PDB file of C-alpha atoms in Angstrom:
ATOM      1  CA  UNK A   1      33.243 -14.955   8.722  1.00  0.00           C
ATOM      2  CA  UNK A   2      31.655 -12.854   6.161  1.00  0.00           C
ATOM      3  CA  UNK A   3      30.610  -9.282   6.675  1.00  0.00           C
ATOM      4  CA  UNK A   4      27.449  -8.062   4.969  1.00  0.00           C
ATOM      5  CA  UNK A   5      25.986  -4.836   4.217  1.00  0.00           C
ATOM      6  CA  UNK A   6      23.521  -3.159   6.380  1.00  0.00           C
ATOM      7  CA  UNK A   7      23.398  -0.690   3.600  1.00  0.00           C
ATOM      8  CA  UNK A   8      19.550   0.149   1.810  1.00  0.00           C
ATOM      9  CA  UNK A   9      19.835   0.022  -1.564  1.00  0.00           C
ATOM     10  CA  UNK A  10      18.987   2.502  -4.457  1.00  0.00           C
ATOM     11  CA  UNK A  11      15.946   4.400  -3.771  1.00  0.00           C
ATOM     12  CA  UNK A  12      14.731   3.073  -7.217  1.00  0.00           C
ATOM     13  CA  UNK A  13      15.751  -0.731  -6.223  1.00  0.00           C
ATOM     14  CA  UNK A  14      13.581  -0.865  -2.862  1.00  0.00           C
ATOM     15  CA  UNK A  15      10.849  -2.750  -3.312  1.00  0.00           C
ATOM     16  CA  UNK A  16       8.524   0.355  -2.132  1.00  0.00           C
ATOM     17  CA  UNK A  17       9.548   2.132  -5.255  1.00  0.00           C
ATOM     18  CA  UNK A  18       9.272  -0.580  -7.669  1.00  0.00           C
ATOM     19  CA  UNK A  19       6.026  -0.462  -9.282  1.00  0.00           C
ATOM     20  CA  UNK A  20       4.266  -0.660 -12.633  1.00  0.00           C
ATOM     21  CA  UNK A  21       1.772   2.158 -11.832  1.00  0.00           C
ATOM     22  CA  UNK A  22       2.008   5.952 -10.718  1.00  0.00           C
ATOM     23  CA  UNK A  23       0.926   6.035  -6.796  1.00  0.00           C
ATOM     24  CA  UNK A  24      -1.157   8.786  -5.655  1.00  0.00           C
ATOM     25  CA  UNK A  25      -1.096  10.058  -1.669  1.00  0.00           C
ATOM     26  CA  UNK A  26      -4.136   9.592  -0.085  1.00  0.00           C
ATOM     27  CA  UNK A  27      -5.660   9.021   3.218  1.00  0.00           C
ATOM     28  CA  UNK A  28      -8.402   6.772   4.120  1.00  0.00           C
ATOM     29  CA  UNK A  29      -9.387   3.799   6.326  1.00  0.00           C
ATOM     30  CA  UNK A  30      -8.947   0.237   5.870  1.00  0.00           C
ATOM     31  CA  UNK A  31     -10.331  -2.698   6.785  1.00  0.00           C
ATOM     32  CA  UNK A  32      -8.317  -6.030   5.801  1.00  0.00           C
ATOM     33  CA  UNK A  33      -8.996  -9.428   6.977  1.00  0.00           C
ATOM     34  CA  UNK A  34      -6.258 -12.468   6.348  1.00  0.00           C
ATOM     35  CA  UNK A  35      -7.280 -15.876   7.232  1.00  0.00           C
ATOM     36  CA  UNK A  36      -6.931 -15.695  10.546  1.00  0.00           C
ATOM     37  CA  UNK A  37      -7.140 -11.989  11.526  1.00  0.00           C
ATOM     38  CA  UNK A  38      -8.610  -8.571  11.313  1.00  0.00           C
ATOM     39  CA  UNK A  39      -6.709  -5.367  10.497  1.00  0.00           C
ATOM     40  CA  UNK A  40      -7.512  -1.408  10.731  1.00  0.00           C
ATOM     41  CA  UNK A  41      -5.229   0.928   9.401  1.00  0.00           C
ATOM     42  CA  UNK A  42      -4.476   4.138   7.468  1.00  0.00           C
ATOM     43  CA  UNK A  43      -3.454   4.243   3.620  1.00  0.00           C
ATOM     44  CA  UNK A  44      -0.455   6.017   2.555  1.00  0.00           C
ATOM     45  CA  UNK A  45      -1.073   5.774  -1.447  1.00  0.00           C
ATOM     46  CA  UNK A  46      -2.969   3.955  -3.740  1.00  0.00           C
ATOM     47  CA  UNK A  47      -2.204   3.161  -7.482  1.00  0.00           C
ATOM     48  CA  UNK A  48      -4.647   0.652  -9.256  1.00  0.00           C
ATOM     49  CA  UNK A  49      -2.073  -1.535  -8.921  1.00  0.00           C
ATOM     50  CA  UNK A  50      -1.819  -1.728  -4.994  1.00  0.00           C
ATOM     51  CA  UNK A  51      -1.734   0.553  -1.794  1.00  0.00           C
ATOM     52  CA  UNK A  52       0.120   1.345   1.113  1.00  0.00           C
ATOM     53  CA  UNK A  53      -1.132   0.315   4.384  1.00  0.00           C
ATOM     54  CA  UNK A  54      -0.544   1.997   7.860  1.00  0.00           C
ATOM     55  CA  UNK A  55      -0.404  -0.698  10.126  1.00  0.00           C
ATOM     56  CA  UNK A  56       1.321  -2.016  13.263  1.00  0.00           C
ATOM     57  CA  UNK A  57       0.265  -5.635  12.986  1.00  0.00           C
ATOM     58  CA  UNK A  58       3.273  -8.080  11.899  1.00  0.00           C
ATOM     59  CA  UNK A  59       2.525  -9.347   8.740  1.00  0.00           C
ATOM     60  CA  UNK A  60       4.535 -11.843   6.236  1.00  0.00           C
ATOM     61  CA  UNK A  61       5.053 -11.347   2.777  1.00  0.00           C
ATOM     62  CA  UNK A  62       2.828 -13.207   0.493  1.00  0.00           C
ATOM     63  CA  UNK A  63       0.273 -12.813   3.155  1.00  0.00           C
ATOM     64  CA  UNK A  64      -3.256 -12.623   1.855  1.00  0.00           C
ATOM     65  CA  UNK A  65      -5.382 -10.321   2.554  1.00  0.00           C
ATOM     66  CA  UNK A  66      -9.134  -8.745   2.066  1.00  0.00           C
ATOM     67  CA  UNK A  67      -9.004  -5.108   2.131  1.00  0.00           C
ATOM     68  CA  UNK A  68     -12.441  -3.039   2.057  1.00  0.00           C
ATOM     69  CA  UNK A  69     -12.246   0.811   1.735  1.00  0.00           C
ATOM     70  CA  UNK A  70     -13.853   4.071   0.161  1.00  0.00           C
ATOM     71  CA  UNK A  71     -11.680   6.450  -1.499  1.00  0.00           C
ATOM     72  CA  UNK A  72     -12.494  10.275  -0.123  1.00  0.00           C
ATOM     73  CA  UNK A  73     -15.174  11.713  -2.286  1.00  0.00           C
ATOM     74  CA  UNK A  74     -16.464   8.712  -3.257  1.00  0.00           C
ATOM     75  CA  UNK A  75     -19.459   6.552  -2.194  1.00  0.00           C
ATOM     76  CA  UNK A  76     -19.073   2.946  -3.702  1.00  0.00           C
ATOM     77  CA  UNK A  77     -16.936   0.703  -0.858  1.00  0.00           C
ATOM     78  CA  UNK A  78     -14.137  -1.295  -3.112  1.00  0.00           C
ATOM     79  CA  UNK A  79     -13.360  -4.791  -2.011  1.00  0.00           C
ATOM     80  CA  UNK A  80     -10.383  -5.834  -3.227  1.00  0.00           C
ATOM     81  CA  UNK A  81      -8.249  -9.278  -2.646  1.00  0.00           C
ATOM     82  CA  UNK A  82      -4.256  -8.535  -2.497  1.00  0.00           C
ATOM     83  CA  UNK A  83      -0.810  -9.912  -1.597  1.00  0.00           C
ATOM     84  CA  UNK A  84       1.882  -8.085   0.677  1.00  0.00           C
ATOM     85  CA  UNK A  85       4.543  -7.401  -1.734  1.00  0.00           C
ATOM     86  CA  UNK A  86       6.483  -5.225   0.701  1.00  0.00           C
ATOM     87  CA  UNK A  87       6.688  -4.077   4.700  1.00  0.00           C
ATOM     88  CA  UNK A  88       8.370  -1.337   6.159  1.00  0.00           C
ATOM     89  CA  UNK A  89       9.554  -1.859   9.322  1.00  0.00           C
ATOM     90  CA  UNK A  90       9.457   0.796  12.706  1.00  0.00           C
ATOM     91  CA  UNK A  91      12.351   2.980  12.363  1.00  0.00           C
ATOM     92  CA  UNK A  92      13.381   4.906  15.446  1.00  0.00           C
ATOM     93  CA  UNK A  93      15.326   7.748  13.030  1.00  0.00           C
ATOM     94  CA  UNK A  94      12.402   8.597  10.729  1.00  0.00           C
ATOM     95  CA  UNK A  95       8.701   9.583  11.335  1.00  0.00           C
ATOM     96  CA  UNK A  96       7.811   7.164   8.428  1.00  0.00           C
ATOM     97  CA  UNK A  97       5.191   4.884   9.289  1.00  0.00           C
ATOM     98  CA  UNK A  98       5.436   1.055   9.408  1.00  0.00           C
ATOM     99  CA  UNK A  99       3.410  -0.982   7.209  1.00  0.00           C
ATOM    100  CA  UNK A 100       3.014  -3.020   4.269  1.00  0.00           C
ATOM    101  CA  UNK A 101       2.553  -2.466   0.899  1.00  0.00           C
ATOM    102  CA  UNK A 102      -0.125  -4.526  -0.961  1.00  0.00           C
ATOM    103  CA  UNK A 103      -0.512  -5.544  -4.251  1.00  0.00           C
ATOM    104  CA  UNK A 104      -4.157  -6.168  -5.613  1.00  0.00           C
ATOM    105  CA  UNK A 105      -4.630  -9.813  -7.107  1.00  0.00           C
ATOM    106  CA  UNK A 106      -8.441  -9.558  -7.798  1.00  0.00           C
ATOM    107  CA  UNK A 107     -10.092  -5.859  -8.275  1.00  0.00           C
ATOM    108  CA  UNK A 108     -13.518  -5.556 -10.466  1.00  0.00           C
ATOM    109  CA  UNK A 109     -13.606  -3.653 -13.060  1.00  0.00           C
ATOM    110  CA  UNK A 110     -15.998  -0.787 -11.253  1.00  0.00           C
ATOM    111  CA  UNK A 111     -13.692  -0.773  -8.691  1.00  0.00           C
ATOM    112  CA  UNK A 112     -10.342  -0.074 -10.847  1.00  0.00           C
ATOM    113  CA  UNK A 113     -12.570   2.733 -12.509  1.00  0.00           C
ATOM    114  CA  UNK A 114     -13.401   4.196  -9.311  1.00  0.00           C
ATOM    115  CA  UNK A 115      -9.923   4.054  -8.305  1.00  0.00           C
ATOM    116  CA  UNK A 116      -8.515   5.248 -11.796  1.00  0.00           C
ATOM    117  CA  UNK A 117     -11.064   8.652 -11.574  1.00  0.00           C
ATOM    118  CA  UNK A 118     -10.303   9.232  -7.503  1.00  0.00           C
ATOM    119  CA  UNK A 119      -5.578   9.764  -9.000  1.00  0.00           C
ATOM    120  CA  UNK A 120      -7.011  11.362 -12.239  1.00  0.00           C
ATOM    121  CA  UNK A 121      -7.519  14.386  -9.834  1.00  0.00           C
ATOM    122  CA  UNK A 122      -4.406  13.917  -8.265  1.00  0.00           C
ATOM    123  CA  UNK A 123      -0.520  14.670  -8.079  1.00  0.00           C
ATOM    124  CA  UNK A 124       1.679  10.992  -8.846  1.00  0.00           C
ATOM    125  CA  UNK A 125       4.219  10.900  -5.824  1.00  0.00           C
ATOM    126  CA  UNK A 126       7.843  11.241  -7.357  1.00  0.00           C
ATOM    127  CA  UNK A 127      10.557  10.281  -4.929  1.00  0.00           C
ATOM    128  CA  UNK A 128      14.092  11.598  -6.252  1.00  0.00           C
ATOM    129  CA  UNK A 129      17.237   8.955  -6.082  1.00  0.00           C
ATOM    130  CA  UNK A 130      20.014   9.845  -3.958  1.00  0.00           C
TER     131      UNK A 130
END
């Protein structure tokens, strides 16, 4: 019998906190629709690379999905198509909420510009390694 680890990795290994852009805390609805089904949720963060979703629906990574939202002090609605790259499961020793983190396949151009000026006013999220 082999034993394995129940051990997380890193901080900087998990795949929450491996990313290609700076991630920016914000709150706002979403909307996403897969093929089958219809989500509403909470974001977390938002890079213009992806966002963090609030959500207690089971999804599976590589799920597609449709999300529509509007940043805070903005008016244009952003559709954007994306892939879940990561989920965080319920954890009964943390107040962290469950969800999944999303990766955007296919964002227009006036949408990553609206997204690019809404964390141009804001702090990046740093998370320190233990």
């Amino acid at each position: 019998m082999t034993a394995t680890s129940t051990l997380s990795p890193p901080s900087d290994e998990r795949p929450e906190n491996r990313r290609s852009c700076d991630r920016f805390d914000a709150e706002f609805e979403i909307t996403a629709q897969s093929e089958n089904n219809f989500y509403r949720g909470l974001s977390e963060n938002i890079s213009v690379g992806g966002l963090f979703f609030e959500t207690y629906e089971e999804h599976r990574l590589g799920d597609l999905l449709t999300l529509r939202f509007t940043l805070p002090g903005t008016l244009s609605p952003i559709e954007a198509q994306g892939v879940v790259r990561w989920i965080r499961a319920p954890n009964p020793m943390s107040d962290t909420p469950q969800g999944i983190g999303v990766q955007f396949t296919d964002l227009a151009p006036d949408s990553r510009r609206v997204i690019e000026r809404f964390t141009r006013k804001r702090d990046p999220l740093f998370y320190e390694s233990d």
